[in-house]
PDB file of C-alpha atoms in Angstrom:
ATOM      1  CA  UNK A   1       0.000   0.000   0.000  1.00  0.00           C
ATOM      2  CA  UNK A   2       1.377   3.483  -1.021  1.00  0.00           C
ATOM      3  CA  UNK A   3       1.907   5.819   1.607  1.00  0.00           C
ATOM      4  CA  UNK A   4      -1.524   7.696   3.145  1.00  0.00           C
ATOM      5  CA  UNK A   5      -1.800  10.888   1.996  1.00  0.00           C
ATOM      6  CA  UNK A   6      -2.303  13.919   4.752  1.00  0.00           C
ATOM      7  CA  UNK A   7      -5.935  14.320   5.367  1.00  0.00           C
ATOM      8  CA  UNK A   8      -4.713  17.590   6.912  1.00  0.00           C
ATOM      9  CA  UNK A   9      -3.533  18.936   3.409  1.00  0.00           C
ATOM     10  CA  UNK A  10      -6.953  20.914   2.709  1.00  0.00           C
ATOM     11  CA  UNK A  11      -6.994  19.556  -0.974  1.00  0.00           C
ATOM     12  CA  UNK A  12      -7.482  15.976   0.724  1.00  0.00           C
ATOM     13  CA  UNK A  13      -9.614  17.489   3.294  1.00  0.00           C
ATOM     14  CA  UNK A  14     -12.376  18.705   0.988  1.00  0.00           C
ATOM     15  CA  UNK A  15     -12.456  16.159  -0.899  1.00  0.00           C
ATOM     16  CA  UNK A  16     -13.273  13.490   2.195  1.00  0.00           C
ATOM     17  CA  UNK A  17     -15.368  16.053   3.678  1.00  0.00           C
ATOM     18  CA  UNK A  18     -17.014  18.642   1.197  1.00  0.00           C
ATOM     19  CA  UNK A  19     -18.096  16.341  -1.600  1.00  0.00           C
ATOM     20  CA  UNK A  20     -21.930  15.407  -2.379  1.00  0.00           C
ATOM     21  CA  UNK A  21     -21.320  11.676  -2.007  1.00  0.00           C
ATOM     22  CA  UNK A  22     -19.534  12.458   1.504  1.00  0.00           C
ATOM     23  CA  UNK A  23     -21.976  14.633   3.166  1.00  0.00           C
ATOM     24  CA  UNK A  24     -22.896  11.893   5.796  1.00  0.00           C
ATOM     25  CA  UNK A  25     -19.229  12.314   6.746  1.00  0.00           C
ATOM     26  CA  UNK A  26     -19.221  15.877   7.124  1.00  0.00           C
ATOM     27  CA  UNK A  27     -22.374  15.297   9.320  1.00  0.00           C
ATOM     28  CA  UNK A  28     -20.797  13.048  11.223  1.00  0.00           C
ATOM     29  CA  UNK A  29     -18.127  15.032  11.697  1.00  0.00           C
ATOM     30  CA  UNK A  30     -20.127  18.165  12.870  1.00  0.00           C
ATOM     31  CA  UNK A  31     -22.478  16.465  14.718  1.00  0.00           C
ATOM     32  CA  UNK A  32     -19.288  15.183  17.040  1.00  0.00           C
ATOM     33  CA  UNK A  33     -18.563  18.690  16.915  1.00  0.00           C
ATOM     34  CA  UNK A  34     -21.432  20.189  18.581  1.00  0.00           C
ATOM     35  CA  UNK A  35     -21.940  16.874  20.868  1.00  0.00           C
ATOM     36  CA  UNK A  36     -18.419  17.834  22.192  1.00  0.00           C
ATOM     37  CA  UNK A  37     -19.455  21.752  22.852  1.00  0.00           C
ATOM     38  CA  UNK A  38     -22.667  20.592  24.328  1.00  0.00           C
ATOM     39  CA  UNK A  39     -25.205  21.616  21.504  1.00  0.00           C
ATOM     40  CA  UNK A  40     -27.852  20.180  19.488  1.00  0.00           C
ATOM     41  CA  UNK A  41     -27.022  17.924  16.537  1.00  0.00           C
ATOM     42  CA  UNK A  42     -28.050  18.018  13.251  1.00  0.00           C
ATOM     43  CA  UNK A  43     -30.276  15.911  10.916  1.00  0.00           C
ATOM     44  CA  UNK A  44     -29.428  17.227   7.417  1.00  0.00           C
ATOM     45  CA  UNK A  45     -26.605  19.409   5.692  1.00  0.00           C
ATOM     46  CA  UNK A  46     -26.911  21.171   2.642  1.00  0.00           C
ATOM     47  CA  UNK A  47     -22.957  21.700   0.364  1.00  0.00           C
ATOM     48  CA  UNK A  48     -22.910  25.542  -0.539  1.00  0.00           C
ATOM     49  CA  UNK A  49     -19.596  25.007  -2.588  1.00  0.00           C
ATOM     50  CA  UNK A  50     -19.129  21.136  -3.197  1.00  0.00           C
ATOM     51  CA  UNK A  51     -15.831  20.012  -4.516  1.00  0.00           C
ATOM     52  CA  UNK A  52     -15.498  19.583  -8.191  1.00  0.00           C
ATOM     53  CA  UNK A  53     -12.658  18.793 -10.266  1.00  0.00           C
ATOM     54  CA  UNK A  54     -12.302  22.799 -10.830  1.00  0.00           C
ATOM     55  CA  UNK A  55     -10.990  22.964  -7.531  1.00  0.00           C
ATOM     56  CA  UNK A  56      -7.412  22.695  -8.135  1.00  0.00           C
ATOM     57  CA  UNK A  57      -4.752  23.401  -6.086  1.00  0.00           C
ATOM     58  CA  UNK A  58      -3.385  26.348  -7.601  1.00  0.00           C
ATOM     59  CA  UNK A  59      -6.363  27.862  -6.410  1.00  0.00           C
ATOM     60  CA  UNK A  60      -6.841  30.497  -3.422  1.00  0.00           C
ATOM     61  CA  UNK A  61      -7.685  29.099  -0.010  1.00  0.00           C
ATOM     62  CA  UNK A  62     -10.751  30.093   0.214  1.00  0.00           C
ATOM     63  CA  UNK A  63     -11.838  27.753  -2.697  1.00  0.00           C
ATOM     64  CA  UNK A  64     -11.128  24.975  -0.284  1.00  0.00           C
ATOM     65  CA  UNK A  65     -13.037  25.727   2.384  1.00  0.00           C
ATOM     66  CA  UNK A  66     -16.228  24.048   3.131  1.00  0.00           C
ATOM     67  CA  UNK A  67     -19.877  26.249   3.437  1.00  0.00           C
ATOM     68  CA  UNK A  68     -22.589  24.250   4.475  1.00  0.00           C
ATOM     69  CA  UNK A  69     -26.173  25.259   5.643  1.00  0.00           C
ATOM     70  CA  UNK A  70     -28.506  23.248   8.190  1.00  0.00           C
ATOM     71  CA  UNK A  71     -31.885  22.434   7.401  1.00  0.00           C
ATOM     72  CA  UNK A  72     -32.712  25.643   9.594  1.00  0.00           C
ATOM     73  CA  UNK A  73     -30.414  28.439   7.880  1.00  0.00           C
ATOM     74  CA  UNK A  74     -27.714  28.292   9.687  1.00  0.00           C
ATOM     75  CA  UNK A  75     -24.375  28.702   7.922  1.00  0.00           C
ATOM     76  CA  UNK A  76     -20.805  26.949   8.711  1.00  0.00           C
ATOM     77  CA  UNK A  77     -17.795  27.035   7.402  1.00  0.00           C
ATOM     78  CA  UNK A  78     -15.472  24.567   8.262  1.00  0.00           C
ATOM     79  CA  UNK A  79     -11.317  25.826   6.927  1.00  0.00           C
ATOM     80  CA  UNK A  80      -8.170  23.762   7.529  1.00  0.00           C
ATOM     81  CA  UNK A  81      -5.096  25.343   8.029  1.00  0.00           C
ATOM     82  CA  UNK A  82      -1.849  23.469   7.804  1.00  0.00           C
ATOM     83  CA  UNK A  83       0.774  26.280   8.483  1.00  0.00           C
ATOM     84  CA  UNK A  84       0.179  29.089  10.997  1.00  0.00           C
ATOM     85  CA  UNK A  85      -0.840  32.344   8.520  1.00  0.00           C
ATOM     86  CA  UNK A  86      -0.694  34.209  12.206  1.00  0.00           C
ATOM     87  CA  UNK A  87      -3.592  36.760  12.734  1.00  0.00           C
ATOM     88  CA  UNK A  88      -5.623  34.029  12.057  1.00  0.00           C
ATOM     89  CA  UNK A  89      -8.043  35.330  15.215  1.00  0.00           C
ATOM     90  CA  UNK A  90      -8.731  38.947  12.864  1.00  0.00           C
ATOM     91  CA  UNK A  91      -8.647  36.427   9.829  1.00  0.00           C
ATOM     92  CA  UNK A  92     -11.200  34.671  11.278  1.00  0.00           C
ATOM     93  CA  UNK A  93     -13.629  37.537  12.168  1.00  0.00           C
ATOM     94  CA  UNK A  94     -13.216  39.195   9.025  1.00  0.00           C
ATOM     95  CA  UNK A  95     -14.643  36.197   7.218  1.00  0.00           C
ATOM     96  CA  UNK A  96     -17.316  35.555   9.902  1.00  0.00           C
ATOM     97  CA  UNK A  97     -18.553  39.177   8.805  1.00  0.00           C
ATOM     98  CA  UNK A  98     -18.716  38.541   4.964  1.00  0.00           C
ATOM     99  CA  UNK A  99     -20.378  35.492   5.809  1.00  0.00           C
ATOM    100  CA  UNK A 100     -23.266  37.211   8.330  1.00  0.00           C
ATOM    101  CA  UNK A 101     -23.405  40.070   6.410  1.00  0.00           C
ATOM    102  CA  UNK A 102     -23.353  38.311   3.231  1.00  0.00           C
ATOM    103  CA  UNK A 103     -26.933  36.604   3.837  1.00  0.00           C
ATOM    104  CA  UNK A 104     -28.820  40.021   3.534  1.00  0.00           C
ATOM    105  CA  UNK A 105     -30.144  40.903   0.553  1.00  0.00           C
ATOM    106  CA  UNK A 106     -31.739  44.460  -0.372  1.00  0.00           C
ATOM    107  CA  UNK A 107     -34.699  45.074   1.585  1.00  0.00           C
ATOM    108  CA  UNK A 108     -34.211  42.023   3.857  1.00  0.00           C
ATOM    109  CA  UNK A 109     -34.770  42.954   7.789  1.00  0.00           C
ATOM    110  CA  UNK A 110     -32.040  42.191  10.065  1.00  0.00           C
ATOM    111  CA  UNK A 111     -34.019  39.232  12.083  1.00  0.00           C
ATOM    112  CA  UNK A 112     -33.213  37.348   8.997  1.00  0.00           C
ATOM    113  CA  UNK A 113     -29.931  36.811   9.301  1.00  0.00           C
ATOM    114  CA  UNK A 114     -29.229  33.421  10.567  1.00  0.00           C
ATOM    115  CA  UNK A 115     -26.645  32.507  12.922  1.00  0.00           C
ATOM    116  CA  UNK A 116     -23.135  31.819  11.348  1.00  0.00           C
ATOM    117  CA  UNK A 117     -20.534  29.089  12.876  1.00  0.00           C
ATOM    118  CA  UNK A 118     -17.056  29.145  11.798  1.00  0.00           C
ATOM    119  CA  UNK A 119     -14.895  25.452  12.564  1.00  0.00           C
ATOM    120  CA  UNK A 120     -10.844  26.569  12.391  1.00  0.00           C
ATOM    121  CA  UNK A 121      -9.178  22.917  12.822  1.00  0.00           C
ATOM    122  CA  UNK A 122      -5.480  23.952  12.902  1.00  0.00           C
ATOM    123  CA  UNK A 123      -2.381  22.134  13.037  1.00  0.00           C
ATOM    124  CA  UNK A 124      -0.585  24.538  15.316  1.00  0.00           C
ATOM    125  CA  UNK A 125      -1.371  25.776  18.943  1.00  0.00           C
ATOM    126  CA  UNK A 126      -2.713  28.852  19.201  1.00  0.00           C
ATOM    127  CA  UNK A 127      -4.531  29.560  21.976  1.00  0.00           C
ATOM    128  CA  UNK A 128      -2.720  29.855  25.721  1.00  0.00           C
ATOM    129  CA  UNK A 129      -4.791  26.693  27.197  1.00  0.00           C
ATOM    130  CA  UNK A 130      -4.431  22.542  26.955  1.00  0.00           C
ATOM    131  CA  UNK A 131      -7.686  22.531  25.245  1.00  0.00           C
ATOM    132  CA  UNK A 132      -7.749  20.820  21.810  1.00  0.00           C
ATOM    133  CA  UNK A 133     -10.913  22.383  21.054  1.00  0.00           C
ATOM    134  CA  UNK A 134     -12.511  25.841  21.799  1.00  0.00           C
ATOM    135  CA  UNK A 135     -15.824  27.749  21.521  1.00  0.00           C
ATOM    136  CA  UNK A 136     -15.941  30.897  21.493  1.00  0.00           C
ATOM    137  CA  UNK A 137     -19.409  33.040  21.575  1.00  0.00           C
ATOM    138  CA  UNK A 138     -20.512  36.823  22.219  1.00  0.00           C
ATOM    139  CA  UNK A 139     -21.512  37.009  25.980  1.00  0.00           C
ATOM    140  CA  UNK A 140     -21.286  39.552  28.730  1.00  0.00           C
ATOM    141  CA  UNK A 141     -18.581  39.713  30.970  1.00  0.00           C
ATOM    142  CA  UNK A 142     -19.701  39.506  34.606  1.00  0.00           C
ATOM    143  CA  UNK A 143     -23.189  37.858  34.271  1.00  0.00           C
ATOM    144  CA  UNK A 144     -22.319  35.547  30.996  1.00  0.00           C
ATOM    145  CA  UNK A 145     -25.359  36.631  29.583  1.00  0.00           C
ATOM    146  CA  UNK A 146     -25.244  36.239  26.259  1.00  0.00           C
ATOM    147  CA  UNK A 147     -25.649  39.182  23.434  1.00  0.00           C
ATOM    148  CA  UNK A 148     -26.366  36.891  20.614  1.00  0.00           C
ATOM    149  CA  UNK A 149     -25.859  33.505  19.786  1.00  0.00           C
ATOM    150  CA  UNK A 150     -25.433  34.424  16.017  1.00  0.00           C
ATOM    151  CA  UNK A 151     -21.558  34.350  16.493  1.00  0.00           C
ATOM    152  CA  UNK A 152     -19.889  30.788  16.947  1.00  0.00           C
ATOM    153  CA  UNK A 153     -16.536  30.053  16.435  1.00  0.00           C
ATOM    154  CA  UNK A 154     -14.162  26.975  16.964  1.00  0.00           C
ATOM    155  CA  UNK A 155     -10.700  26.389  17.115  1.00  0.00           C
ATOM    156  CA  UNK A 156      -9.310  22.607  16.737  1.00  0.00           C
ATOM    157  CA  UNK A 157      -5.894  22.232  17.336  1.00  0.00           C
ATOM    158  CA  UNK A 158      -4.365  19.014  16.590  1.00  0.00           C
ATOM    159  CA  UNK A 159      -1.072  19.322  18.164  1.00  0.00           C
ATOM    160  CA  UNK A 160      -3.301  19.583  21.757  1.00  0.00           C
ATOM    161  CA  UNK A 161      -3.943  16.104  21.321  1.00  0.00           C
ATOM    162  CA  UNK A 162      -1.429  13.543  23.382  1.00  0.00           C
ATOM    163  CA  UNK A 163      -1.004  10.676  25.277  1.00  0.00           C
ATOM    164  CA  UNK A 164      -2.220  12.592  27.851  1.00  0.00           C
ATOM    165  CA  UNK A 165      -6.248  13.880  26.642  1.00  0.00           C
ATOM    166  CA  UNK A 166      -6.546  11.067  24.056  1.00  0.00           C
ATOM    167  CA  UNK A 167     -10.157   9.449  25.000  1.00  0.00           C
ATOM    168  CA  UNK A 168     -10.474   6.933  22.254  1.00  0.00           C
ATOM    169  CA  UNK A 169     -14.575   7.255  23.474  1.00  0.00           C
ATOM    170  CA  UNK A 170     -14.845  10.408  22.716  1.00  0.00           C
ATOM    171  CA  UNK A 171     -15.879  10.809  19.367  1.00  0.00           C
ATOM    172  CA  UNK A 172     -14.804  14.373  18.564  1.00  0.00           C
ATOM    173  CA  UNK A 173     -11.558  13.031  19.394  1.00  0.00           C
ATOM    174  CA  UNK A 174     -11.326   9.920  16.950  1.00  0.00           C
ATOM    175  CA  UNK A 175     -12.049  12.523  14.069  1.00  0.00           C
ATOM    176  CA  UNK A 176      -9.475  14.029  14.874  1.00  0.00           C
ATOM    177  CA  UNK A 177      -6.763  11.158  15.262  1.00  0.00           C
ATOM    178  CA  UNK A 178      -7.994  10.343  12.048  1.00  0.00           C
ATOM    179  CA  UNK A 179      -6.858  13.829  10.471  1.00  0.00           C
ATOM    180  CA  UNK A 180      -3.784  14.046  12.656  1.00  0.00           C
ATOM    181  CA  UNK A 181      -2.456  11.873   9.912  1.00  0.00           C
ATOM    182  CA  UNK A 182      -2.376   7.673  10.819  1.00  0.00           C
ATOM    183  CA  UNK A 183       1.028   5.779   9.579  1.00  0.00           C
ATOM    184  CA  UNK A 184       0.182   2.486   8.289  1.00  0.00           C
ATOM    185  CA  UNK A 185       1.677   0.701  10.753  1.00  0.00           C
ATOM    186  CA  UNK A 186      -0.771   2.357  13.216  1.00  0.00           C
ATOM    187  CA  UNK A 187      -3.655   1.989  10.552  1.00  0.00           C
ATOM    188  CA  UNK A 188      -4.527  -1.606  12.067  1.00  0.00           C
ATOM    189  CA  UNK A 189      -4.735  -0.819  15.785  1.00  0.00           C
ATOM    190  CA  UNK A 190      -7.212   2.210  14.992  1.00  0.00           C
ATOM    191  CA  UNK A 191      -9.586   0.071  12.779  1.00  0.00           C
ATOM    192  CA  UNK A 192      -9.765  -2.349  16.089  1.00  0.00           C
ATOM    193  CA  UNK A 193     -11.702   0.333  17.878  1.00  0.00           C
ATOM    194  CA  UNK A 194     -15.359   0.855  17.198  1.00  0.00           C
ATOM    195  CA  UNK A 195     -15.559   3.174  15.151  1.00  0.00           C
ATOM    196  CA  UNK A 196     -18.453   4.687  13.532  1.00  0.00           C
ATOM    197  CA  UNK A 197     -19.367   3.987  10.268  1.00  0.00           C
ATOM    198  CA  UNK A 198     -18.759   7.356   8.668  1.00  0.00           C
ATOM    199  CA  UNK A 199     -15.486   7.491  10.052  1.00  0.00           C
ATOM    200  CA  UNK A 200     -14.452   4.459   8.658  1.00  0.00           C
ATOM    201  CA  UNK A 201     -15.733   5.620   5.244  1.00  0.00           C
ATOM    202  CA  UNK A 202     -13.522   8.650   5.249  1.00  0.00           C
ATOM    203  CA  UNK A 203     -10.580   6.263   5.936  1.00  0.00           C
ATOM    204  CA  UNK A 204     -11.818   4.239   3.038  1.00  0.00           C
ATOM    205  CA  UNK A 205     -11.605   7.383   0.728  1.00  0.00           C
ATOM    206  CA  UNK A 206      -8.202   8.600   1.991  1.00  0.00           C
ATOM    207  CA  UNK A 207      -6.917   5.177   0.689  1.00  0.00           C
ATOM    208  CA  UNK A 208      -8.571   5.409  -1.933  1.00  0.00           C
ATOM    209  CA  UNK A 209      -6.754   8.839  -2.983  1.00  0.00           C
ATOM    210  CA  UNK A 210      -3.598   7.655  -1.805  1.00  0.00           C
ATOM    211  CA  UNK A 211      -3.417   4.887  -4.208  1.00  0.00           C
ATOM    212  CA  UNK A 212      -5.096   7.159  -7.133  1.00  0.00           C
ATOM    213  CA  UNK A 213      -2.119   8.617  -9.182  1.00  0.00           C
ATOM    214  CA  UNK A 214      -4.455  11.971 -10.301  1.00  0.00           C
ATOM    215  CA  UNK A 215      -4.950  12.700  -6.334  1.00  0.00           C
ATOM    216  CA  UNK A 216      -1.672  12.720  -5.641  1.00  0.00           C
ATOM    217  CA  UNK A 217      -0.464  14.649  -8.046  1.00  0.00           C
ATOM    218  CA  UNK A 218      -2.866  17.344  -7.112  1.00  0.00           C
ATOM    219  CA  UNK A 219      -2.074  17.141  -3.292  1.00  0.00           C
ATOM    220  CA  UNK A 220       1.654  17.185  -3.678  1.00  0.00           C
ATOM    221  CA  UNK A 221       1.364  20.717  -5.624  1.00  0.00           C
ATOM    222  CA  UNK A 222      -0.949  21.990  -3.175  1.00  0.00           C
ATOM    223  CA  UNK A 223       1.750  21.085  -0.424  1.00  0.00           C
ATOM    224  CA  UNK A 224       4.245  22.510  -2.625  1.00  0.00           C
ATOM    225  CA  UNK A 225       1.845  25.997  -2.424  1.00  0.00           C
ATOM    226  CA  UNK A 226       0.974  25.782   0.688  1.00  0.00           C
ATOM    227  CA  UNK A 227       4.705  25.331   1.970  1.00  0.00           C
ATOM    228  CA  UNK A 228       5.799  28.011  -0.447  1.00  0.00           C
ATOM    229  CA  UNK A 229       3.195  30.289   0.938  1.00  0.00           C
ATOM    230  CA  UNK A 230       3.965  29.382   4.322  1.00  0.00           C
ATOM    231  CA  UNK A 231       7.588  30.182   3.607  1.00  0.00           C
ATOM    232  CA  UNK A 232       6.389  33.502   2.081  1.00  0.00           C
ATOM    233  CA  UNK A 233       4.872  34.773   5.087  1.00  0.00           C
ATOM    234  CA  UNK A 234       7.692  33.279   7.594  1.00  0.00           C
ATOM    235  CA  UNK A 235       9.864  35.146   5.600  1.00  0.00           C
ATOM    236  CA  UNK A 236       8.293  38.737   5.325  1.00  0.00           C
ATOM    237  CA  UNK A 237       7.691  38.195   8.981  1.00  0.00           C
ATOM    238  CA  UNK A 238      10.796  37.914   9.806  1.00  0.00           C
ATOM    239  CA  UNK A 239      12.377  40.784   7.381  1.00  0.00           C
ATOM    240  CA  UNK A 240       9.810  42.613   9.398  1.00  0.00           C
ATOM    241  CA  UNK A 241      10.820  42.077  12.857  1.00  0.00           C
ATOM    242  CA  UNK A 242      14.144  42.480  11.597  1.00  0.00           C
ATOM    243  CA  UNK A 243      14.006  45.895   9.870  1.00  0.00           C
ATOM    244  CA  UNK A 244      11.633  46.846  13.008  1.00  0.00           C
ATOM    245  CA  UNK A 245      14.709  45.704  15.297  1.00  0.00           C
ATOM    246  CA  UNK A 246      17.316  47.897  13.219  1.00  0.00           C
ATOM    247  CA  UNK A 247      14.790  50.878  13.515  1.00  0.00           C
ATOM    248  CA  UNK A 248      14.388  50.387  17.004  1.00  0.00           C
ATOM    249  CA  UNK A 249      18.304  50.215  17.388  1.00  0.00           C
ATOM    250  CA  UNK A 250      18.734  53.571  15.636  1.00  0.00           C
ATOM    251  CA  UNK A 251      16.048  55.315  17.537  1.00  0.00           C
ATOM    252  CA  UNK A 252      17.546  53.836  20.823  1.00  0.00           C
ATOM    253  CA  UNK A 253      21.161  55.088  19.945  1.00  0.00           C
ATOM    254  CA  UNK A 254      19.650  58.306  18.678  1.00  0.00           C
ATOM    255  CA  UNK A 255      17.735  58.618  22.256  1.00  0.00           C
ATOM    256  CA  UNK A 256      20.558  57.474  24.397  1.00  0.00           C
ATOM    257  CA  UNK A 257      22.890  59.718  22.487  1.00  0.00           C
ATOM    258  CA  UNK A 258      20.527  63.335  22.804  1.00  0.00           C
ATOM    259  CA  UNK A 259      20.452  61.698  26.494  1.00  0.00           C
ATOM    260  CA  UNK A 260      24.041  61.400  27.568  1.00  0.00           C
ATOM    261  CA  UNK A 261      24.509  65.128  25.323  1.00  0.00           C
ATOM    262  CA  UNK A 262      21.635  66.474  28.108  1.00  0.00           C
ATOM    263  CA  UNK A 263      23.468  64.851  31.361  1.00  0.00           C
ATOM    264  CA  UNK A 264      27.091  66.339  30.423  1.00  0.00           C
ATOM    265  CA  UNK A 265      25.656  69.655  29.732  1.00  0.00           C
ATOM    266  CA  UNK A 266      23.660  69.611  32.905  1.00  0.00           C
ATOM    267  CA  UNK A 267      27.526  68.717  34.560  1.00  0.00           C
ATOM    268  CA  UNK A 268      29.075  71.804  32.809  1.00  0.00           C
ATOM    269  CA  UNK A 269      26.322  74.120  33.810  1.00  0.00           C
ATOM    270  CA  UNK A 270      26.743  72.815  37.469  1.00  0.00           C
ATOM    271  CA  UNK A 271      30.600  73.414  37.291  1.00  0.00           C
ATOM    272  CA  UNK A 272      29.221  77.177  35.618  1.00  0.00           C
ATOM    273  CA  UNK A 273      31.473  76.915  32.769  1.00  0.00           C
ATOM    274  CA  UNK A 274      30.340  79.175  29.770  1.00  0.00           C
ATOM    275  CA  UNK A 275      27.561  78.396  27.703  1.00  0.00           C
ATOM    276  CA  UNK A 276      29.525  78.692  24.419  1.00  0.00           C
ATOM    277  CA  UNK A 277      32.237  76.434  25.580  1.00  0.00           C
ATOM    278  CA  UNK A 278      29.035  74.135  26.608  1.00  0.00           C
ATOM    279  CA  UNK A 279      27.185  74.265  23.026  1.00  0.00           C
ATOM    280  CA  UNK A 280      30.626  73.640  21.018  1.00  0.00           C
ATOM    281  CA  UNK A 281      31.440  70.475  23.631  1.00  0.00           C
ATOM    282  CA  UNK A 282      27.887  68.629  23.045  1.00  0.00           C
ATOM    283  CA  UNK A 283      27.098  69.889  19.814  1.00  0.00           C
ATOM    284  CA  UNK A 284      23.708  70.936  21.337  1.00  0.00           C
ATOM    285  CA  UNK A 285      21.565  74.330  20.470  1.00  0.00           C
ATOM    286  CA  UNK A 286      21.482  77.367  22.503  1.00  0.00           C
ATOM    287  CA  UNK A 287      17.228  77.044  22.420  1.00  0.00           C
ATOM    288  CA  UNK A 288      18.119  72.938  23.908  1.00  0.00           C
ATOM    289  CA  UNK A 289      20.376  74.370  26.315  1.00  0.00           C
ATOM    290  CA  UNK A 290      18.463  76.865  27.640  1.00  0.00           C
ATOM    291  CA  UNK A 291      15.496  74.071  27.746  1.00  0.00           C
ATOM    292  CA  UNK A 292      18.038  71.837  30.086  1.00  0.00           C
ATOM    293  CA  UNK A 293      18.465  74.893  32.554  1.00  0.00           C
ATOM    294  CA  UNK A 294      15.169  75.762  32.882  1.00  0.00           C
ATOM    295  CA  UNK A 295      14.411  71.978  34.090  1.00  0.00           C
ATOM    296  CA  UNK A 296      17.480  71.861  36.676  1.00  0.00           C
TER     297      UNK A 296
END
């Protein structure tokens, strides 16, 4: 058997998890979701952008996402992110608002906007807890009261999971073992457990791709974009901090310089030497001098 392909790799992803024939897998999937964050499940799921063979690699990020709507109205959008973009938490927000936003037509009224759950499973830490998974709402401070319930977002972060918080019962969990990434030598031992039977059909169809020539072509130039866009941003990042560093050198020599100019004229002035002599020895200004003895 070839080697499994990364179900993280968001190529992979959408196609086990936002294709028509799959939907009882994304249901699954969500409905684990929720059950974990203590909400109601769902019965049905409707694909707002299924995959097709359009969606190639080569093509932006948000073209692999996944927008679904429940039988009710309410939108979610479930995004994989393999490399830490950083500002993902603004990132996030911003796309929550085209999404809310988005559902109002002209001369709609606001109580028809339905409420809008974003799903962020990442393969970094981000947030400054053990959690593997996190809800986040709109609520009030003190009371917990909350504003709306319109706003829902979740942040999955595989690299939470260890031998420490693994519950093979909880199902949540076993999803996300499964997109962790299984070797084959560990394939076996996770079949043993019971697992449900959508789970085990999105292992089927990650074989499946892994042994299909076509599918791995396509995934191993969308790793090749996503690591080159990864790169990209590591790399402006860091020109960043550096240049900011440099700046922040200059201005601190600049500072420290005008600084030590201010203490040895303050010296001369207390030994009353003349304020020429003063000016020419610190290369300051008469108008900075006289500033420095008016604040003795």
């Amino acid at each position: 058997m070839k080697e499994l392909l990364d179900p993280k790799n968001d190529y992979v992803f959408k196609r086990i998890f936002g294709s028509e024939d799959n939907k009882d897998v994304l249901l699954a999937f969500l409905n684990q979701t929720f059950k974990n964050a203590g909400e109601s499940l769902l019965t049905e799921i409707i694909l707002l952008n299924p995959y097709t063979d359009k969606n190639t690699p080569r093509e932006k990020q948000s073209i692999l996402d996944i927008h679904a709507k429940t039988d009710e109205g309410k939108l979610i959008n479930v995004e994989m992110q393999l490399f830490n973009q950083y500002d993902l938490e603004k990132r996030t927000l911003f796309y929550w608002g085209k999404q809310f936003s988005g559902q109002l037509l002209e001369g709609q009224r606001y109580n028809e906007l339905k409420k809008c759950v974003t799903i962020n499973i990442i393969n970094f830490s981000m947030l400054p807890n053990d959690q593997y998974h996190n809800v986040f709402h709109l609520r009030e401070d003190h009371t917990n009261i909350p504003l709306t319930d319109d706003l829902e977002i979740h942040f999955m972060e595989i690299p939470k999971l260890n031998d420490n918080n693994i519950k093979m019962d909880d199902g949540l969990v076993r999803w996300l073992l499964f997109l962790r990434g299984i070797t084959e030598s560990s394939w076996e031992a996770f079949m043993m457990h019971e697992l449900e039977p959508a789970l085990k059909k999105a292992m089927t169809v990650l074989e499946f791709l892994s042994q299909d020539e076509q599918a791995r072509q396509e995934y191993e130039a969308r790793q090749k974009f996503l690591r080159d866009e990864a790169s990209m941003i590591a790399g402006a990042r860091e020109e960043g901090l550096k240049k900011g560093l440099e700046e922040g050198l200059k201005e601190g020599l600049k500072e420290g310089e005008a600084e030590s100019k201010r203490k040895i004229a303050q010296n001369m002035l207390a030994l009353g030497l003349d304020e020429e002599i003063i000016i020419k020895a610190t290369g300051l200004s008469s108008t900075e001098l006289k500033t420095i003895q008016q604040h003795k």
